[in-house]
Tab-separated table of C-alpha atoms in Angstrom:
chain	number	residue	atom	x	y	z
A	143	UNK	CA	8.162	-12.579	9.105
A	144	UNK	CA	8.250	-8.822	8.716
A	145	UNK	CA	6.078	-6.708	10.483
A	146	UNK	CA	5.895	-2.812	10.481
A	147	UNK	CA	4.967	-0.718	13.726
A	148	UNK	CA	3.531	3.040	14.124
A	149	UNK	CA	2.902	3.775	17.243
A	150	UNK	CA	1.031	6.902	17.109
A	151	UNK	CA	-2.565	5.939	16.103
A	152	UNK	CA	-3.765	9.835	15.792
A	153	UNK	CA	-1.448	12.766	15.767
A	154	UNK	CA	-2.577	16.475	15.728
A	155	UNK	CA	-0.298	19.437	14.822
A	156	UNK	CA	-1.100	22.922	14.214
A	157	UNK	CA	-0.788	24.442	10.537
A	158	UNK	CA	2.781	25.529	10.371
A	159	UNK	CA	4.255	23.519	12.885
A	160	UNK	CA	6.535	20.542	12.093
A	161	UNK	CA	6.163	16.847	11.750
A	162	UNK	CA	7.364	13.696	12.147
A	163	UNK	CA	5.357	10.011	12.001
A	164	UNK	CA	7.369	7.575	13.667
A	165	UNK	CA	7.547	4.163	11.716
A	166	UNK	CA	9.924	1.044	13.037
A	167	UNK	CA	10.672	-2.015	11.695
A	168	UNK	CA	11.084	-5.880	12.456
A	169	UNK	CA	13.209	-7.657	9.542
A	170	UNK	CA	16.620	-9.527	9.630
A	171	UNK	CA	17.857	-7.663	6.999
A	172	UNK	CA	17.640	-4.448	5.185
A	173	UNK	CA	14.304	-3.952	3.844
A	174	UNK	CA	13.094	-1.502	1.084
A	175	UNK	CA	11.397	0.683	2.940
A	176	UNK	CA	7.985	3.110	1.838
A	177	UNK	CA	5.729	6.331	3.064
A	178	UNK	CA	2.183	6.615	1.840
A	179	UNK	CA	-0.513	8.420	1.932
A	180	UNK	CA	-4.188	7.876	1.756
A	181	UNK	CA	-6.880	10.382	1.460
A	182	UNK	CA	-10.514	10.137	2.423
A	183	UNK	CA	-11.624	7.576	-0.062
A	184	UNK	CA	-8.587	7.158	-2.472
A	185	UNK	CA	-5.668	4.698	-3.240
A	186	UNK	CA	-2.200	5.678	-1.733
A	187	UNK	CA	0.032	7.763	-3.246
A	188	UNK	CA	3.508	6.983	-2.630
A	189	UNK	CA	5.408	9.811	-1.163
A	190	UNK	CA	9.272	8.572	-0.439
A	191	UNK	CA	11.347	5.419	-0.478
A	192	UNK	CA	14.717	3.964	0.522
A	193	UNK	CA	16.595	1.255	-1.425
A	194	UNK	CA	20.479	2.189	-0.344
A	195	UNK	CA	22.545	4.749	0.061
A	196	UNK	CA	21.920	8.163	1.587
A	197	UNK	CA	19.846	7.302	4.855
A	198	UNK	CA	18.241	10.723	4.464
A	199	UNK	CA	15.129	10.585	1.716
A	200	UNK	CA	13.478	13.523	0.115
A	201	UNK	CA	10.428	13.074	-1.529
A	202	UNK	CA	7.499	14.706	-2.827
A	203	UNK	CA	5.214	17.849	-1.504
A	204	UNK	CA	8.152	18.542	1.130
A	205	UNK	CA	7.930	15.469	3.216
A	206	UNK	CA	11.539	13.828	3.942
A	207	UNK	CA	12.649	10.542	6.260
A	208	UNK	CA	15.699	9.189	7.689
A	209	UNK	CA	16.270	5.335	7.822
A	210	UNK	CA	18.241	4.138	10.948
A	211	UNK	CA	19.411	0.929	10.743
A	212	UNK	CA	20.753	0.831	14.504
A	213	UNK	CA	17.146	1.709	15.612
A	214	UNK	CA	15.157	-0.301	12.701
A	215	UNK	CA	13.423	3.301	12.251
A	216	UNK	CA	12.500	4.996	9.599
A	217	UNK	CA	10.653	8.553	10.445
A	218	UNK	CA	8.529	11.018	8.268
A	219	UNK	CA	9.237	14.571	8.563
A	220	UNK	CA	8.192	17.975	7.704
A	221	UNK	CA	9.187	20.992	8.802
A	222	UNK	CA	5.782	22.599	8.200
A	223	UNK	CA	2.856	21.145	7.933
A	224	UNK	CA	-0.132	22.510	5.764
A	225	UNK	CA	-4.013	22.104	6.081
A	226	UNK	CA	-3.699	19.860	2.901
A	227	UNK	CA	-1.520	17.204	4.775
A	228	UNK	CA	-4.455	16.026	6.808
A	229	UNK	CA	-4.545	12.408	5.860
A	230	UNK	CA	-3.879	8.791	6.831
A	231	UNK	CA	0.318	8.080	6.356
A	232	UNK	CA	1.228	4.263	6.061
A	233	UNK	CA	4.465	2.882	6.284
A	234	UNK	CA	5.488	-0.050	4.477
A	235	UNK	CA	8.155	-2.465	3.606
A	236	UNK	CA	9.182	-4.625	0.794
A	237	UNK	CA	10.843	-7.678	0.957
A	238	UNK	CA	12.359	-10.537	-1.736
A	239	UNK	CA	13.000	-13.815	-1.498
A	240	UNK	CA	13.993	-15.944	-4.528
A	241	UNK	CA	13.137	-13.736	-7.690
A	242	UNK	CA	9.821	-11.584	-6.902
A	243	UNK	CA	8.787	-8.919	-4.492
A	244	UNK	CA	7.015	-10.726	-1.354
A	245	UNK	CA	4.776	-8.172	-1.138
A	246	UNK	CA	4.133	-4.648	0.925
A	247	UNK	CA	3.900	-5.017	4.861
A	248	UNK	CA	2.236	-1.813	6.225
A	249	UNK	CA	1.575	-0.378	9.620
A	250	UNK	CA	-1.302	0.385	10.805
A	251	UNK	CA	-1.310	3.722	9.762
A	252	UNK	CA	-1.354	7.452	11.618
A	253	UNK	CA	-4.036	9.612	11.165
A	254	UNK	CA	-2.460	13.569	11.106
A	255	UNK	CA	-4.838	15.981	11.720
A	256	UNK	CA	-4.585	19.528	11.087
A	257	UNK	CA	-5.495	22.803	13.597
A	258	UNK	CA	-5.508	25.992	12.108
B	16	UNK	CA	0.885	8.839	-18.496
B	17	UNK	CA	-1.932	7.233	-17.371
B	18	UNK	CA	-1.655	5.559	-13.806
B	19	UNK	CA	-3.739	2.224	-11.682
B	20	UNK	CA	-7.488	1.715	-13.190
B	21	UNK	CA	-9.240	-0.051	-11.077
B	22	UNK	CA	-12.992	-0.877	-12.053
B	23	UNK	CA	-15.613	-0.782	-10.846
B	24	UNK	CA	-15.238	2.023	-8.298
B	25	UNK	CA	-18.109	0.759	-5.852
B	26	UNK	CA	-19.776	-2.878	-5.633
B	27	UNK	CA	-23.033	-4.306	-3.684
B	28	UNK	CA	-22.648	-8.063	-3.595
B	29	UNK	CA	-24.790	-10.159	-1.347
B	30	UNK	CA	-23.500	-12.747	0.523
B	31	UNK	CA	-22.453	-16.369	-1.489
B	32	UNK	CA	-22.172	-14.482	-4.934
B	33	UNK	CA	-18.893	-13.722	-6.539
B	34	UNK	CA	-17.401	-11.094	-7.716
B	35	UNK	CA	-14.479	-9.918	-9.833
B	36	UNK	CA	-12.851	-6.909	-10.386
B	37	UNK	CA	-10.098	-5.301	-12.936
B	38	UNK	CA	-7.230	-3.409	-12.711
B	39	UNK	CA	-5.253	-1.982	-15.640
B	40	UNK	CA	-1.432	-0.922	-14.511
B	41	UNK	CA	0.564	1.552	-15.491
B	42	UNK	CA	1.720	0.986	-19.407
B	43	UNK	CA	4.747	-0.908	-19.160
B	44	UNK	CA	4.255	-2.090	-15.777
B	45	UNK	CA	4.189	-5.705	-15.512
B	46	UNK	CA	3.636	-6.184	-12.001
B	47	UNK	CA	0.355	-6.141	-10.082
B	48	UNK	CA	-0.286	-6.467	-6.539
B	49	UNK	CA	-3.501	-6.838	-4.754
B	50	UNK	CA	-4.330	-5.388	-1.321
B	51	UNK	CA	-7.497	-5.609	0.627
B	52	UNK	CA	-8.213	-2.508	3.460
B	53	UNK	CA	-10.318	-2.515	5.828
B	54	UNK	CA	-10.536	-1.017	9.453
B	55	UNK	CA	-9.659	-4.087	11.343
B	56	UNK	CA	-6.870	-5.672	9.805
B	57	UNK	CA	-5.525	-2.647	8.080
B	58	UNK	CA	-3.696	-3.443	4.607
B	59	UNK	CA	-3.321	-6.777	3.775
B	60	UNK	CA	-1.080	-8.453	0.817
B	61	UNK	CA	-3.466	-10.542	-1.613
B	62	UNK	CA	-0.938	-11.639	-4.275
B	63	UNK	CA	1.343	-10.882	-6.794
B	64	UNK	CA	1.585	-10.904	-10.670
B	65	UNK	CA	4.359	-10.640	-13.065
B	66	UNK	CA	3.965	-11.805	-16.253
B	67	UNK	CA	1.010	-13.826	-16.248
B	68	UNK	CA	2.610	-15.477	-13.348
B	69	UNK	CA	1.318	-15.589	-9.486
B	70	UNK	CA	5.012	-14.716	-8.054
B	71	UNK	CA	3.534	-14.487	-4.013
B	72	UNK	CA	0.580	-14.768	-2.077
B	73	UNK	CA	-0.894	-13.722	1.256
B	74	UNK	CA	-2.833	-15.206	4.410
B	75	UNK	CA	-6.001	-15.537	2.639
B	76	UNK	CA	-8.102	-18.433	1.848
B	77	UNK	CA	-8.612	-20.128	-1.297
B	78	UNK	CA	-11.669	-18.440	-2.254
B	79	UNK	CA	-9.480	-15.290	-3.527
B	80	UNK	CA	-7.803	-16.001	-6.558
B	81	UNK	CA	-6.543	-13.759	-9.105
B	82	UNK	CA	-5.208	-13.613	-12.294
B	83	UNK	CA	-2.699	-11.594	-15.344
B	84	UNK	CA	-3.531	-11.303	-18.762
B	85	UNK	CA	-0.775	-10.977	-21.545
B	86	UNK	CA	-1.666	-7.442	-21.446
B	87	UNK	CA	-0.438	-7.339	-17.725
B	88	UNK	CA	-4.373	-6.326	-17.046
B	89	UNK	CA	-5.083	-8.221	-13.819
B	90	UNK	CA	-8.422	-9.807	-12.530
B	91	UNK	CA	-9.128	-10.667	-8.687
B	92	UNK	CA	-12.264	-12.798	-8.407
B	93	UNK	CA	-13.306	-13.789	-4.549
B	94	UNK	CA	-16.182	-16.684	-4.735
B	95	UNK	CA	-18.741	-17.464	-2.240
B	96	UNK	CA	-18.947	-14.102	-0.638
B	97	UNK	CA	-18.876	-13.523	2.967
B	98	UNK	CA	-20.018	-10.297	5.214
B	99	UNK	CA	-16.191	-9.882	6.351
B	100	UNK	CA	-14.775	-9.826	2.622
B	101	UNK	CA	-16.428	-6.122	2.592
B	102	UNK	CA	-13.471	-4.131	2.514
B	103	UNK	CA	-11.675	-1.209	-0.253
B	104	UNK	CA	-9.547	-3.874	-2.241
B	105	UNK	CA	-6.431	-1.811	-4.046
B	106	UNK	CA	-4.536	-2.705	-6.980
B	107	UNK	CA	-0.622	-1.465	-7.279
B	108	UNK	CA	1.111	-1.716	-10.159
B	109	UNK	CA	5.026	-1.450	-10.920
B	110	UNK	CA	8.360	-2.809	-12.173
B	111	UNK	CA	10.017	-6.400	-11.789
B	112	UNK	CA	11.066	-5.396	-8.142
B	113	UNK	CA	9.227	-2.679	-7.476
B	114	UNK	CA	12.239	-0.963	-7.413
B	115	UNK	CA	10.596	2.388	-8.204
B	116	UNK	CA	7.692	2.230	-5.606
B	117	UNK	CA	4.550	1.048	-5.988
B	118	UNK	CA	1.487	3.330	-8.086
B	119	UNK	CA	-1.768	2.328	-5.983
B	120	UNK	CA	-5.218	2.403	-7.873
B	121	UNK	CA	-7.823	4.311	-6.029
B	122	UNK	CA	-9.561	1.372	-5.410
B	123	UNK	CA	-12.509	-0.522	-5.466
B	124	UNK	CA	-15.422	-0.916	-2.757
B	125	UNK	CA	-17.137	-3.829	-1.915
B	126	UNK	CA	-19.564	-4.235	0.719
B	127	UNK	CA	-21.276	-7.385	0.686
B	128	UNK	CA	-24.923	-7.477	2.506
């Protein structure tokens, strides 16, 4: 089965600074592969994914990731963070067997916190 | 366009009731995924609906079922409530593969006392 690790549980990072949420992988093959992010309170808003092609991902409010398929990685950047960006990040993958989705694995999560 | 209803927002259930709560996807969406959150065991896979049909399911026992209208509205119902089901149970909605991502409802809270 799939799983999805993050190991950084709490990150902080001064307004400004930049970012990156680490996010690995355990799958036999090439998953689809997911950042969200969850404030306070609310559903998850999907911020990037990666089907195929370029490993490098750009997606919304300035947040890009790079998949790595030698290290099973695939890491959340920014180059600078904003006080808005506190909030819970998941990753998650996708896998399919037979015709249908099986269904989003997530991490655990990694709380980013903000200093101004 | 409109995105993930999910109703209700909040829900007080006391233990060995039932419950059952709605999500509307995204027009033209025909899948819908369940999720339950909670602080333990993080985000959890219920199951999965396209067209009417229950495509994949999670770890989770028998007592959550769910269901897809022709409308592609979806119902989860979990019977004979227990103190651990309390939890933020999400609803995502999106293509045949989910090729485009995933649109997450904001969710609905149960606590059950």
């Amino acid at each position: 089965a799939q799983s999805v690790t993050q190991p950084d549980i709490h990150i902080t990072v001064s307004e400004g600074a930049s970012l990156e949420l680490r996010c690995n992988y355990s799958y036999g093959a090439t998953p689809y592969l997911f950042w969200y992010v969850q404030s306070p309170g609310q559903g998850l808003q999907l911020l990037l994914k990666y089907f195929s092609g370029d490993t490098l991902v750009q997606g919304i409010k300035g947040f890009e990731a790079e998949f790595k398929r030698s290290q099973s990685s695939f890491n959340l950047r920014k180059p600078s963070v904003h006080w808005s960006d506190a909030a819970e990040y998941f990753c998650a993958v996708d896998t399919y067997s037979g015709g249908g989705a099986d269904g989003l694995t997530f991490g655990k999560g990694t709380h980013l916190i903000i200093q101004p | 366009k409109a995105g993930v209803t999910q109703t209700p927002r909040y829900l007080i259930k006391t233990r060995g009731q039932q419950v059952t709560l709605s999500c509307s996807p995204i027009s033209g969406h025909r899948s819908v995924s369940w999720y339950q959150q909670t602080p333990g065991q993080g985000l959890q896979f219920l199951f999965e609906y396209f067209s009417e049909t229950q495509r994949n399911k999670g770890n989770f026992p028998g007592r959550f079922s769910g269901r897809q209208f022709s409308n592609s509205r979806s119902e989860m119902n979990v019977s004979t409530l227990e103190l651990g089901d309390s939890a933020l149970y999400l609803c995502a909605s999106g293509t045949f593969q989910g090729q485009y991502g995933y649109t997450f409802g904001s969710g609905t809270r149960l606590t059950v006392v």
